[in-house]
Amino acid sequence: MPEFLLELYSEEIPPQLQINARTQLKQHLENSLKEQGIEYKDCLEYSSPTRLSIYIKGVPQKIKIKSKEIKGPKIGVPENILQGFVKSHNVSEKELFKKKTEKGEFYFIKTAEKNILVEDLLTSILPKAISSINWKRSMKWSSSNMIWGRPLRSIFAVFNSKKLTFKYQHLESTDNIIIEQDLITKSQKIKSFKEYSLLLKSNKIVIDQNERQKIILKRINSVSKLKNYKEQYNQRLLEEVVNIVEDPNVLVVDFDKEYLKIPQEIIISTLEKHQRYFPIFDSREKLTNYFFVVANKKDEKKLITEGNKRVVEARLSDAKFFWEKDRSKNMIKQIANLKTITFYEKIGTIYDKTQRIKNLAGFLSDELNINKEKAQVAASISKSDLCSDLVGEYPELQGVLGKYFALSQGFDEDVANSISEHYLPIGLTSALPKKPFSYSISIVDKIDSLVGFFLINEKPTSSKDPFALRRAAIGLLRIIIENKLSIKIRDLIVYSIRLYEEQGVEIINKDTEMEVLDFLKDRMRNILKLKNIKIDIIEASLSSHTGDNFLDLYKKNILMNKYINKDVGINVISSYKRASNIADKVEKGITGSPDVILFRTEEEKILFEKINEIRKAFTVKESNKDYENLLIRLSETKQFTDNFFDNVVVNDENQDIKNNRLELLKMFCNTFDNFINFSKLEGI
C-alpha cells in the first residue's frame, strides 16, 4: 500500500519545543485521518534539531464514502430556511424527502456513495496540521506573515511516490530534501521513506531520536564498563541532548583534579545545567574529574575535546574563586545585606522574610520540642547565601551552597542541613526534609509565603500561579503527612498574619486565615489522588474536615480506602445508611439531642450508650487518637442499630417519643460524621 512522508525543514528548534511539536503534529494528523475515515498501518514521528518528520505506512489511495441521511429543517419552516439548507448541500428540492422522528417530522436528503482520493484529503489536512502546533515560543521573520517556532524553510510532502502539492502561508510544498553541511547547500528529489533514510544517513543525519539515544547510551555504557564507572546519567539531560544533535558522538573529557576540592554540586551543575555534559562517577558513586560530551560530529583531531575542556575549566576556575571568597563571609553579618534583595514589592525584602520565619520557627519549635535558639539561628541564616556571588552564578544551588558555607564556618550540622533542605520538596514526589530542624524551617518558610501572598490578594487562579503557591502548599502537606506531624497550622497562620501586620504590610484580604486553610484542603486532593484513594472517599473526608490537622485527614482517607469493601467498611456504611435514610427525611428542628427520660425500650438505651462511648473516643487528644480502632468501633454499632430497627418503631403514635427517637438517630449520624461525611460516599 502507498506511504506518506512529511518533513518540515527549519532553523534549529530547541529540544523541548521540538519534542512538543513532533508529538502535536502526529496527534493532529492521526485525529484528522480518523475523522476522514482513512485507515493506515502505522504513524511514526521523528525529529532532529532542524527537521520534523511524519511517516505513515499503509495508507489507501482512495476511500469509499458511504451514502448517509442528513437531517434538515422541520416541516413547516419558512421557505428561506429550506432554501438555505438545499443550497448549502448543493442539492435540488426534488431530492428532499420527509421523515418522522421523536421530535417531529423533518426534511432529509440522502448523499450518494462516492470514492474520494486520499491525496485530495491530505492536501486539505496538511496546512491545518502544520498550523495546529502550539508553540510556547514562536517567531515572525522576513516579510512574510508566518508565525512559527523557528523560521520554516521548506515543506517536503510525498504520497504514493508523488509530490503532494499544497501551500502553507508563502511556502509551497516540494519533493526535494535540503541538506546543509559545512556551508554547502544541496537538495535531492525523494520518492519514499527508504530513500529519505538513506539520504540522511549518507549525510550523517540520524533522523530517529530513539536511534540517537541508543547510540549515546551504548557508548556511555561501553566506556563505563571498561573504566569501571558508575552506569548512571541524568534522564532529563539525556532527553535534551538527544534532541540537539543529528550525528551523536560521545567523547570522554577530563578537567584538573584540583577542582574536585570545591563542592561537587557546583561541578555537576556546571556540567549538566550550564554545558549539557554528563558527569562521571566511579563505582563508589564518587564524582571523578571526567565527563561525557555528546558532540555533533567525530573529533578526529581532538579539537572538540580540548575546546570543551577549556570551557569547563574556565567556569570551574571562576567557581573556585567565588567559593573561596564567599565561604569566608560571615553568614550572620550577611543577614543585613538581605535588605537589598526584594522578596516581593508589597511584602518586603528577603531580610523581612527571614525575620518573620525566625519568629515562626521559635513558635513552632515549642510544639515540635526542639531547641528554640538553634531553630531561630537556622531560620535567620537560611537565606544568607543569596548575597553570595556564587549563588549569583549558580542560582539553582541556593540553599545547597548555604549549607557548605555554614559548615565551613562551624555551624551545627542540623543548622547547615536545614539551609539546603528548607526549599524541599520541589514537587509531588520529590525528596522531603526528614530531620526536625530542616522540616521546621521548611514549614514556616512555606507558611510565610502562603500567608503573605494571600494577604495582598495575589492568589493563584485556575490558569496562573506565578509564585508557585500550589507547590508550596503541597510541599507543606507532604512534610506534615510523611513526617507524621500533628501541628497547629491555624495557629501558625494566625501568628504569621500578626507578623506581617507588625512589619506594616497592608492587609488587603481579611479572610486570609480561612482561605489559606481551604487552599491547603484543596491541595490535599492532589496528594490523596496520588495514593489512589477513591474520589467519593476524598470528597467525604474533605467536606467534613473543619480543623487544621491534615495528618488526621490523611489517616482517615487511608483507612476508609483500606476498609471500604471489607466487613468493617460495609458495616459502617450499612449502619449509617439505615439511620440517615430516616433522620434526613424529617423536618428541620431535629439536632441530635435525645432526652433519656423519653426512652421506652432497652434498644434505645443501649444504642444511646454506645454512641456516647464513641463520642468520648473522639474527644481524646488528637495525638492519642487511634483512627483504625475508631472505625472498627463504628462498624461494631451495626448489631445495635439492627436491634434498634428490628424492635423499635421510630414513628411512634406519641409525637414526643417519635421526635426523641429521631433525635437519637440524628445523634448517631452526627457522631459518624465526626469521622467523615458518610453521606458523600457512593451508594448512600
XYZ file of C-alpha atoms in Angstrom:
684
model
C 0.000 0.000 0.000
C 1.099 3.628 -0.507
C 3.032 5.545 2.134
C 3.026 9.197 3.147
C 6.071 11.229 4.218
C 6.161 14.793 5.521
C 9.231 16.801 6.541
C 9.240 20.343 7.900
C 12.729 21.784 7.497
C 13.546 24.848 9.605
C 16.181 26.663 11.601
C 17.251 24.793 14.753
C 14.377 24.077 17.150
C 15.230 23.828 20.889
C 14.762 20.349 22.421
C 11.526 20.787 24.385
C 9.838 22.767 21.618
C 10.941 20.067 19.193
C 9.511 17.234 21.314
C 6.198 19.043 21.781
C 5.970 19.916 18.069
C 6.509 16.402 16.746
C 4.027 14.979 19.266
C 1.344 17.553 18.416
C 1.892 17.184 14.672
C 1.469 13.417 14.848
C -1.599 13.689 17.077
C -3.322 16.196 14.796
C -2.669 14.090 11.689
C -3.905 10.908 13.374
C -7.095 12.659 14.509
C -7.675 14.164 11.066
C -7.209 10.811 9.313
C -9.622 9.192 11.746
C -12.235 11.919 11.160
C -11.968 11.374 7.408
C -12.250 7.606 7.803
C -8.747 6.959 6.440
C -7.254 3.788 7.885
C -3.489 3.225 7.966
C -0.995 0.690 9.284
C 1.292 2.898 11.399
C 2.141 6.555 12.063
C 5.659 7.406 13.219
C 7.111 10.764 14.221
C 10.780 11.739 14.025
C 12.765 14.880 14.634
C 16.227 16.380 14.675
C 17.137 19.987 15.516
C 16.164 21.147 12.001
C 13.631 18.530 10.895
C 10.154 17.422 11.969
C 9.075 14.310 10.084
C 5.935 12.173 9.940
C 5.928 8.786 8.199
C 2.594 6.997 7.727
C 2.607 3.427 6.393
C -0.195 1.565 4.690
C -2.385 4.447 3.517
C -5.072 3.647 0.885
C -5.102 5.551 -2.420
C -8.819 6.199 -2.173
C -11.634 5.652 0.268
C -15.321 4.946 -0.242
C -17.740 7.366 1.406
C -20.989 5.554 2.126
C -24.297 7.239 1.500
C -25.951 8.765 4.543
C -29.052 10.652 5.516
C -28.649 14.299 6.513
C -31.336 15.826 8.675
C -32.648 19.226 7.582
C -35.204 21.758 8.850
C -38.502 20.821 10.429
C -41.586 20.590 8.220
C -43.344 23.956 8.083
C -40.269 26.222 8.434
C -40.130 29.420 6.324
C -39.123 28.910 2.680
C -35.853 30.854 3.011
C -34.583 28.416 5.688
C -35.408 25.439 3.473
C -33.653 27.046 0.516
C -30.598 27.731 2.632
C -30.383 24.024 3.540
C -30.753 22.980 -0.105
C -28.025 25.374 -1.299
C -25.592 24.506 1.487
C -25.658 20.838 0.439
C -25.752 21.552 -3.299
C -28.937 19.563 -3.963
C -32.308 20.303 -5.578
C -35.672 20.411 -3.827
C -36.655 17.216 -5.680
C -34.032 15.337 -3.651
C -35.684 16.282 -0.334
C -37.828 13.733 1.460
C -39.809 13.817 4.697
C -39.234 11.598 7.690
C -40.762 11.370 11.144
C -38.528 11.386 14.235
C -39.128 11.502 18.001
C -39.014 15.307 17.805
C -41.395 15.624 14.857
C -41.314 15.479 11.044
C -38.223 16.828 9.244
C -36.798 17.220 5.737
C -33.915 14.904 4.876
C -31.536 14.364 1.975
C -29.554 11.244 1.129
C -25.986 11.612 -0.105
C -24.680 9.401 -2.874
C -21.997 6.813 -2.285
C -18.704 8.025 -3.748
C -14.959 7.383 -3.933
C -12.549 10.086 -2.780
C -8.814 10.238 -3.472
C -6.798 10.258 -0.238
C -4.329 12.569 -1.983
C -7.020 15.259 -2.119
C -7.888 14.801 1.540
C -4.237 15.029 2.576
C -3.687 18.312 0.747
C -6.546 19.844 2.731
C -5.461 18.282 6.043
C -1.753 19.191 5.986
C -1.891 23.015 6.171
C -4.191 22.718 9.212
C -1.883 20.143 10.798
C 1.173 22.384 10.384
C -0.639 25.379 11.875
C -2.014 23.242 14.742
C 1.340 23.164 16.549
C 1.062 25.210 19.724
C 4.496 26.787 20.201
C 5.364 28.055 23.676
C 7.671 30.499 21.899
C 7.218 31.462 18.265
C 8.856 33.782 15.724
C 7.961 36.031 12.789
C 10.648 36.617 10.197
C 11.372 38.200 6.841
C 8.479 39.952 5.061
C 6.006 37.063 5.403
C 3.211 36.941 7.951
C 4.033 33.409 9.024
C 4.487 32.800 12.751
C 6.178 29.520 13.692
C 8.560 28.101 16.297
C 11.620 28.853 14.173
C 11.960 30.128 10.578
C 10.383 27.421 8.401
C 12.360 26.990 5.194
C 10.861 24.037 3.332
C 7.858 21.682 3.391
C 8.511 18.271 1.856
C 5.437 16.087 1.214
C 5.230 12.853 -0.799
C 2.334 10.406 -1.121
C 2.474 7.214 -3.159
C 5.887 8.254 -4.573
C 4.473 11.547 -5.905
C 4.673 15.101 -4.649
C 1.673 16.350 -2.704
C 1.019 19.882 -3.873
C -0.318 22.423 -1.382
C 0.590 25.805 0.102
C 1.163 26.851 3.674
C 1.406 30.629 4.019
C 4.065 31.710 1.479
C 5.656 28.243 1.182
C 4.729 25.707 -1.485
C 5.311 22.025 -0.843
C 8.178 20.245 -2.585
C 9.568 16.748 -3.128
C 13.153 17.936 -2.588
C 15.047 17.295 0.647
C 17.527 20.017 1.614
C 20.904 19.084 3.080
C 23.124 21.830 4.537
C 26.591 20.932 5.772
C 29.829 22.886 6.058
C 28.247 25.966 4.411
C 27.251 23.880 1.356
C 23.559 23.518 0.459
C 22.262 20.749 -1.767
C 18.893 19.150 -2.460
C 17.651 15.874 -3.835
C 14.296 14.546 -5.037
C 12.925 11.789 -2.814
C 10.067 9.372 -3.529
C 9.971 7.116 -0.461
C 10.857 6.835 3.193
C 13.600 4.353 2.321
C 15.261 6.869 0.001
C 14.795 9.560 2.656
C 16.520 7.478 5.354
C 19.410 6.510 3.081
C 19.968 10.126 2.005
C 20.074 11.361 5.590
C 22.334 8.525 6.779
C 24.739 9.143 3.897
C 24.981 12.716 5.164
C 25.473 11.593 8.773
C 21.990 12.604 9.958
C 20.151 10.196 12.258
C 16.515 11.313 11.999
C 15.144 8.752 14.508
C 15.502 10.252 18.007
C 15.224 6.779 19.575
C 18.141 5.548 17.483
C 20.207 8.598 18.526
C 19.501 7.777 22.170
C 20.597 4.164 21.697
C 23.868 5.321 20.084
C 24.607 7.668 23.005
C 23.742 5.122 25.716
C 25.667 2.329 24.031
C 28.840 4.439 24.010
C 28.374 5.737 27.579
C 27.735 2.240 28.938
C 30.642 0.773 26.970
C 33.124 3.318 28.380
C 31.652 2.964 31.890
C 32.142 -0.813 31.905
C 35.665 -0.518 30.546
C 36.721 2.159 33.064
C 34.633 0.807 35.973
C 32.478 3.949 36.124
C 29.013 4.010 37.624
C 26.469 3.494 34.829
C 24.215 6.441 35.618
C 23.041 9.550 33.846
C 20.504 12.342 34.175
C 17.431 11.213 32.210
C 16.218 14.773 31.542
C 19.636 15.790 30.288
C 19.766 12.720 28.037
C 16.395 13.651 26.502
C 17.637 17.183 25.894
C 20.975 16.134 24.391
C 19.326 13.570 22.112
C 17.369 16.421 20.550
C 20.260 18.838 19.973
C 22.413 16.522 17.838
C 21.891 14.845 14.450
C 25.014 12.649 14.427
C 25.813 11.823 18.084
C 29.426 11.124 19.001
C 30.297 10.571 22.664
C 33.637 11.977 23.868
C 35.346 11.464 27.229
C 36.884 14.706 28.505
C 38.701 15.488 31.757
C 39.356 18.555 33.910
C 42.027 19.366 36.510
C 41.623 17.268 39.680
C 42.253 20.401 41.725
C 38.633 21.459 41.120
C 37.312 18.371 42.921
C 38.051 20.248 46.164
C 35.059 22.541 45.638
C 31.534 21.225 46.442
C 30.574 18.592 43.901
C 27.165 20.202 43.314
C 28.963 23.145 41.686
C 30.803 20.816 39.311
C 27.680 18.793 38.497
C 25.663 21.950 37.860
C 28.458 23.352 35.663
C 28.493 20.199 33.580
C 24.776 19.397 33.406
C 22.919 22.703 33.504
C 25.455 25.080 32.019
C 27.161 22.878 29.433
C 24.826 19.865 28.901
C 27.599 17.385 29.669
C 27.332 14.176 31.703
C 29.413 13.985 34.921
C 31.097 10.646 35.553
C 31.060 8.852 38.909
C 33.268 5.952 39.962
C 31.946 2.585 41.203
C 31.603 4.045 44.736
C 29.457 6.883 43.320
C 32.215 9.413 43.923
C 32.492 12.239 41.366
C 35.532 11.936 39.068
C 37.322 14.603 37.025
C 35.951 13.101 33.793
C 32.758 13.812 31.893
C 30.954 12.772 28.717
C 30.349 15.233 25.891
C 27.872 14.378 23.122
C 29.221 16.124 20.039
C 27.532 16.518 16.655
C 30.495 15.180 14.713
C 33.577 12.997 15.164
C 36.568 14.518 16.912
C 39.416 13.053 14.904
C 41.818 15.912 15.695
C 40.745 16.197 19.377
C 39.802 19.842 18.828
C 36.294 19.402 20.291
C 37.692 17.585 23.331
C 40.262 20.291 24.030
C 37.750 23.069 23.450
C 35.254 21.589 25.900
C 37.965 21.021 28.479
C 38.978 24.690 28.277
C 35.362 25.858 28.635
C 34.700 23.693 31.701
C 37.966 24.582 33.421
C 37.324 28.291 32.829
C 33.900 28.011 34.505
C 35.280 25.912 37.374
C 38.141 28.367 37.855
C 35.597 31.174 38.337
C 33.521 28.976 40.630
C 36.577 28.104 42.736
C 37.429 31.797 43.087
C 33.883 32.693 44.200
C 33.729 29.660 46.506
C 36.866 30.673 48.405
C 35.720 34.280 48.547
C 32.104 33.615 49.627
C 32.693 30.957 52.265
C 34.827 33.392 54.261
C 31.923 35.866 54.577
C 30.273 35.656 58.000
C 26.733 34.346 57.461
C 25.324 36.243 60.448
C 26.722 39.519 59.098
C 25.323 38.698 55.666
C 21.767 38.839 57.070
C 21.811 42.652 56.966
C 22.673 42.553 53.238
C 19.383 40.753 52.594
C 17.714 44.163 52.986
C 18.889 44.946 49.448
C 17.092 41.909 47.941
C 13.361 42.314 47.357
C 11.222 39.278 48.110
C 8.113 40.910 46.648
C 7.407 44.616 46.456
C 4.189 44.550 48.508
C 5.534 42.285 51.272
C 9.092 43.450 51.681
C 12.635 42.174 51.351
C 14.273 38.811 51.956
C 15.503 40.310 55.240
C 11.894 40.955 56.278
C 11.048 37.373 55.391
C 13.901 35.930 57.460
C 12.764 37.965 60.478
C 9.252 36.562 60.128
C 10.334 32.955 59.706
C 12.762 33.358 62.635
C 9.787 34.176 64.873
C 7.641 31.460 63.334
C 10.452 28.925 63.845
C 10.650 29.850 67.522
C 6.869 29.425 67.805
C 6.925 26.020 66.069
C 9.965 24.764 67.999
C 7.915 24.653 71.207
C 5.347 22.415 69.549
C 7.985 20.149 67.979
C 10.000 20.116 71.210
C 13.268 21.123 69.515
C 15.897 23.673 70.597
C 14.334 27.104 70.081
C 17.598 29.031 69.802
C 19.015 26.650 67.212
C 15.788 26.767 65.178
C 15.848 30.563 65.149
C 19.526 30.676 64.128
C 18.751 28.270 61.275
C 15.845 30.442 60.124
C 17.900 33.647 60.395
C 20.715 32.445 58.118
C 18.528 30.301 55.834
C 18.691 32.889 53.031
C 22.160 34.370 53.676
C 23.728 32.594 50.710
C 21.548 34.692 48.389
C 24.067 37.506 48.941
C 26.940 35.422 47.573
C 28.482 35.787 44.125
C 28.412 32.010 43.759
C 24.611 31.829 44.043
C 24.507 34.658 41.512
C 26.382 32.361 39.121
C 24.525 29.210 40.198
C 21.017 30.270 41.310
C 19.854 26.653 41.109
C 22.206 25.902 44.050
C 20.697 28.358 46.537
C 20.453 26.609 49.878
C 22.932 23.921 48.850
C 25.768 26.453 48.851
C 24.420 27.952 52.074
C 24.853 24.557 53.700
C 28.511 24.415 52.667
C 29.125 27.996 53.823
C 27.585 27.170 57.218
C 29.634 24.004 57.666
C 32.861 25.814 56.753
C 32.050 28.443 59.407
C 31.463 25.903 62.168
C 27.664 25.902 62.362
C 25.909 22.828 63.726
C 25.243 20.150 61.073
C 21.473 20.289 61.726
C 21.512 24.045 61.111
C 23.597 23.662 57.930
C 21.339 20.906 56.555
C 18.238 22.989 57.230
C 19.574 25.726 54.911
C 19.680 23.376 51.923
C 16.658 21.266 52.842
C 14.159 24.000 53.716
C 13.498 24.506 49.995
C 12.297 20.898 49.763
C 10.156 19.337 48.450
C 10.037 20.793 44.954
C 7.283 18.517 43.605
C 4.603 15.925 44.301
C 7.064 13.044 44.530
C 10.464 14.700 45.160
C 12.631 14.286 48.265
C 11.499 15.688 51.629
C 13.316 17.159 54.624
C 13.290 14.414 57.251
C 15.058 15.972 60.255
C 13.215 18.254 62.723
C 15.260 21.437 62.163
C 15.105 21.022 58.393
C 11.368 20.413 58.170
C 10.556 23.058 60.791
C 12.266 25.780 58.693
C 10.662 24.409 55.538
C 7.206 24.552 57.152
C 7.491 28.145 58.388
C 9.036 29.331 55.120
C 6.085 27.926 53.166
C 3.512 29.226 55.658
C 5.084 32.701 55.398
C 4.856 32.677 51.596
C 1.283 31.389 51.511
C 0.054 33.883 54.099
C 1.934 36.807 52.547
C 0.555 36.422 49.041
C -2.961 35.682 50.280
C -2.838 38.802 52.488
C -2.171 41.020 49.466
C -4.704 39.077 47.356
C -2.099 37.682 44.965
C -3.720 34.246 44.981
C -3.373 31.557 42.293
C -6.034 31.489 39.604
C -7.248 28.475 37.629
C -4.596 29.102 34.951
C -1.811 31.005 36.725
C 0.297 30.513 39.828
C 3.266 32.890 39.385
C 4.524 32.489 42.958
C 4.281 28.660 42.988
C 1.869 28.687 45.940
C 0.309 25.375 44.928
C 3.734 23.775 45.027
C 4.400 25.363 48.455
C 1.072 24.094 49.807
C 1.584 20.557 48.509
C 5.130 20.564 49.878
C 3.880 21.704 53.285
C 1.240 18.955 53.378
C 3.706 16.280 52.292
C 6.100 17.296 55.080
C 3.294 17.048 57.641
C 1.985 13.722 56.360
C 5.232 11.892 55.681
C 6.869 13.079 58.908
C 3.659 12.274 60.851
C 3.301 15.753 62.339
C 0.196 16.818 64.268
C 0.875 20.557 64.329
C -1.460 23.519 64.768
C -1.371 25.008 61.278
C -4.116 27.503 62.112
C -2.045 28.960 64.976
C 0.958 29.332 62.666
C -1.208 31.122 60.087
C -2.665 33.488 62.701
C 0.802 34.267 64.084
C 2.157 34.768 60.561
C -0.599 37.313 59.816
C 0.318 39.177 63.004
C 3.996 39.297 61.989
C 3.061 40.837 58.636
C 0.913 43.421 60.419
C 3.813 44.288 62.748
C 6.020 44.901 59.706
C 3.455 47.330 58.323
C 2.305 45.249 55.355
C -1.073 46.451 54.063
C -3.669 43.749 54.699
C -5.927 43.623 51.639
C -7.530 40.207 52.197
C -9.201 39.973 55.624
C -10.183 36.323 55.038
C -6.619 35.066 54.706
C -6.779 32.648 57.645
C -9.737 30.654 56.301
C -8.669 30.964 52.667
C -5.198 29.531 53.326
C -6.729 26.604 55.238
C -9.208 25.996 52.412
C -6.380 26.249 49.883
C -4.427 23.582 51.775
C -7.524 21.398 51.954
C -7.977 21.665 48.190
C -4.346 20.669 47.632
C -4.958 17.532 49.688
C -6.970 16.238 46.747
C -3.814 16.006 44.628
C -1.958 14.103 47.335
C -4.848 11.720 48.017
C -5.399 11.037 44.312
C -1.738 10.047 44.009
C -2.397 7.492 46.758
C -5.258 6.080 44.635
C -7.911 6.983 47.204
C -11.429 6.670 45.800
C -12.872 10.021 44.727
C -16.027 9.702 46.869
C -13.911 8.989 49.965
C -11.793 12.078 49.265
C -14.883 14.267 48.924
C -16.496 12.728 52.019
C -13.435 13.452 54.128
C -12.739 16.951 52.776
C -16.341 18.102 53.147
C -16.340 17.162 56.838
C -12.854 18.478 57.659
C -13.160 21.755 59.550
C -9.949 21.714 61.595
C -6.283 22.127 60.727
C -4.947 18.648 61.427
C -4.082 17.423 57.962
C -2.313 14.308 59.220
C -5.614 13.101 60.712
C -7.406 13.896 57.464
C -4.860 11.796 55.579
C -5.145 8.886 58.041
C -8.934 8.799 57.703
C -8.673 8.594 53.921
C -6.138 5.775 54.017
C -8.268 3.789 56.490
C -11.558 4.284 54.656
C -9.923 3.271 51.373
C -8.488 0.187 53.067
C -11.771 -0.954 54.650
C -14.407 0.366 52.224
C -15.007 -3.050 50.621
C -14.326 -5.123 53.715
C -16.692 -6.066 56.554
C -15.650 -3.048 58.628
C -16.466 -0.571 55.871
C -19.620 -2.373 54.756
C -20.962 -2.455 58.339
C -20.215 1.230 58.953
C -21.921 2.319 55.743
C -24.882 -0.012 56.290
C -25.482 1.317 59.835
C -25.174 4.937 58.759
C -27.418 4.427 55.762
C -30.287 2.939 57.805
C -30.163 5.795 60.290
C -29.687 8.624 57.771
C -32.463 7.408 55.476
C -34.932 8.161 58.280
C -33.240 11.106 60.007
C -32.612 13.077 56.792
C -36.269 12.934 55.713
C -37.686 14.680 58.763
C -38.388 18.367 59.067
C -35.829 20.782 60.426
C -35.515 21.064 64.168
C -34.021 17.647 64.822
C -30.489 18.431 66.086
C -29.309 15.174 67.647
C -30.076 15.797 71.333
C -32.319 12.979 72.653
C -33.796 13.003 76.166
C -33.062 9.787 78.091
C -36.285 10.217 80.081
C -38.289 9.583 76.906
C -36.611 6.265 76.112
C -39.132 3.426 76.288
C -37.112 0.411 75.130
C -33.868 -1.273 76.099
C -32.635 -0.963 72.487
C -32.861 2.841 72.660
C -30.871 2.965 75.883
C -28.165 0.585 74.610
C -27.760 2.461 71.313
C -27.544 5.748 73.221
C -24.811 4.322 75.493
C -22.792 3.008 72.532
C -22.979 6.363 70.765
C -21.740 8.157 73.879
C -18.821 5.737 74.207
C -17.760 6.542 70.656
C -18.251 10.298 71.206
C -15.855 10.112 74.162
C -13.279 8.375 71.947
C -13.484 11.324 69.514
C -12.720 13.811 72.298
C -9.286 12.428 73.245
C -6.174 14.378 72.248
C -5.535 14.161 68.527
C -2.039 12.802 69.121
C -3.598 9.889 71.045
C -6.406 9.102 68.607
C -6.411 5.627 67.100
C -8.470 6.124 63.954
C -8.355 2.489 62.935
C -9.810 1.481 66.291
C -12.400 4.256 65.976
C -13.509 2.976 62.578
C -13.763 -0.564 63.891
C -15.870 0.676 66.820
C -18.166 2.493 64.390
C -18.603 -0.754 62.456
C -19.433 -2.646 65.670
C -22.532 -0.489 66.176
C -24.253 -2.411 63.378
C -25.595 -5.072 65.733
C -27.100 -2.357 67.950
C -28.644 -0.412 65.062
C -30.040 -3.675 63.658
C -31.587 -4.496 67.050
C -32.969 -0.953 67.266
C -34.658 -1.071 63.859
C -35.899 -4.649 64.380
C -37.545 -3.876 67.721
C -38.287 -0.154 67.827
C -40.935 1.733 65.827
C -39.484 5.163 65.153
C -42.818 6.668 64.042
C -44.475 6.172 67.393
C -48.029 7.496 67.868
C -46.728 9.713 70.672
C -45.121 12.694 68.902
C -42.639 13.338 71.740
C -41.378 9.744 71.673
C -41.204 9.817 67.883
C -39.179 13.043 67.886
C -36.894 11.696 70.594
C -36.138 8.605 68.528
C -35.401 10.820 65.540
C -33.066 12.845 67.784
C -31.292 9.599 68.699
C -30.808 8.688 65.031
C -29.606 12.194 64.270
C -27.141 11.937 67.168
C -25.962 8.633 65.683
C -25.370 10.231 62.235
C -23.666 13.306 63.726
C -21.278 11.052 65.641
C -20.348 9.122 62.498
C -19.834 12.399 60.612
C -17.049 13.265 63.066
C -15.022 10.679 61.168
C -16.010 11.630 57.609
C -19.184 12.800 55.912
C -20.588 9.342 55.154
C -23.479 10.821 53.183
C -20.985 11.690 50.408
C -19.997 8.074 49.836
C -21.308 6.336 46.733
C -24.388 4.232 47.292
C -25.627 6.210 50.308
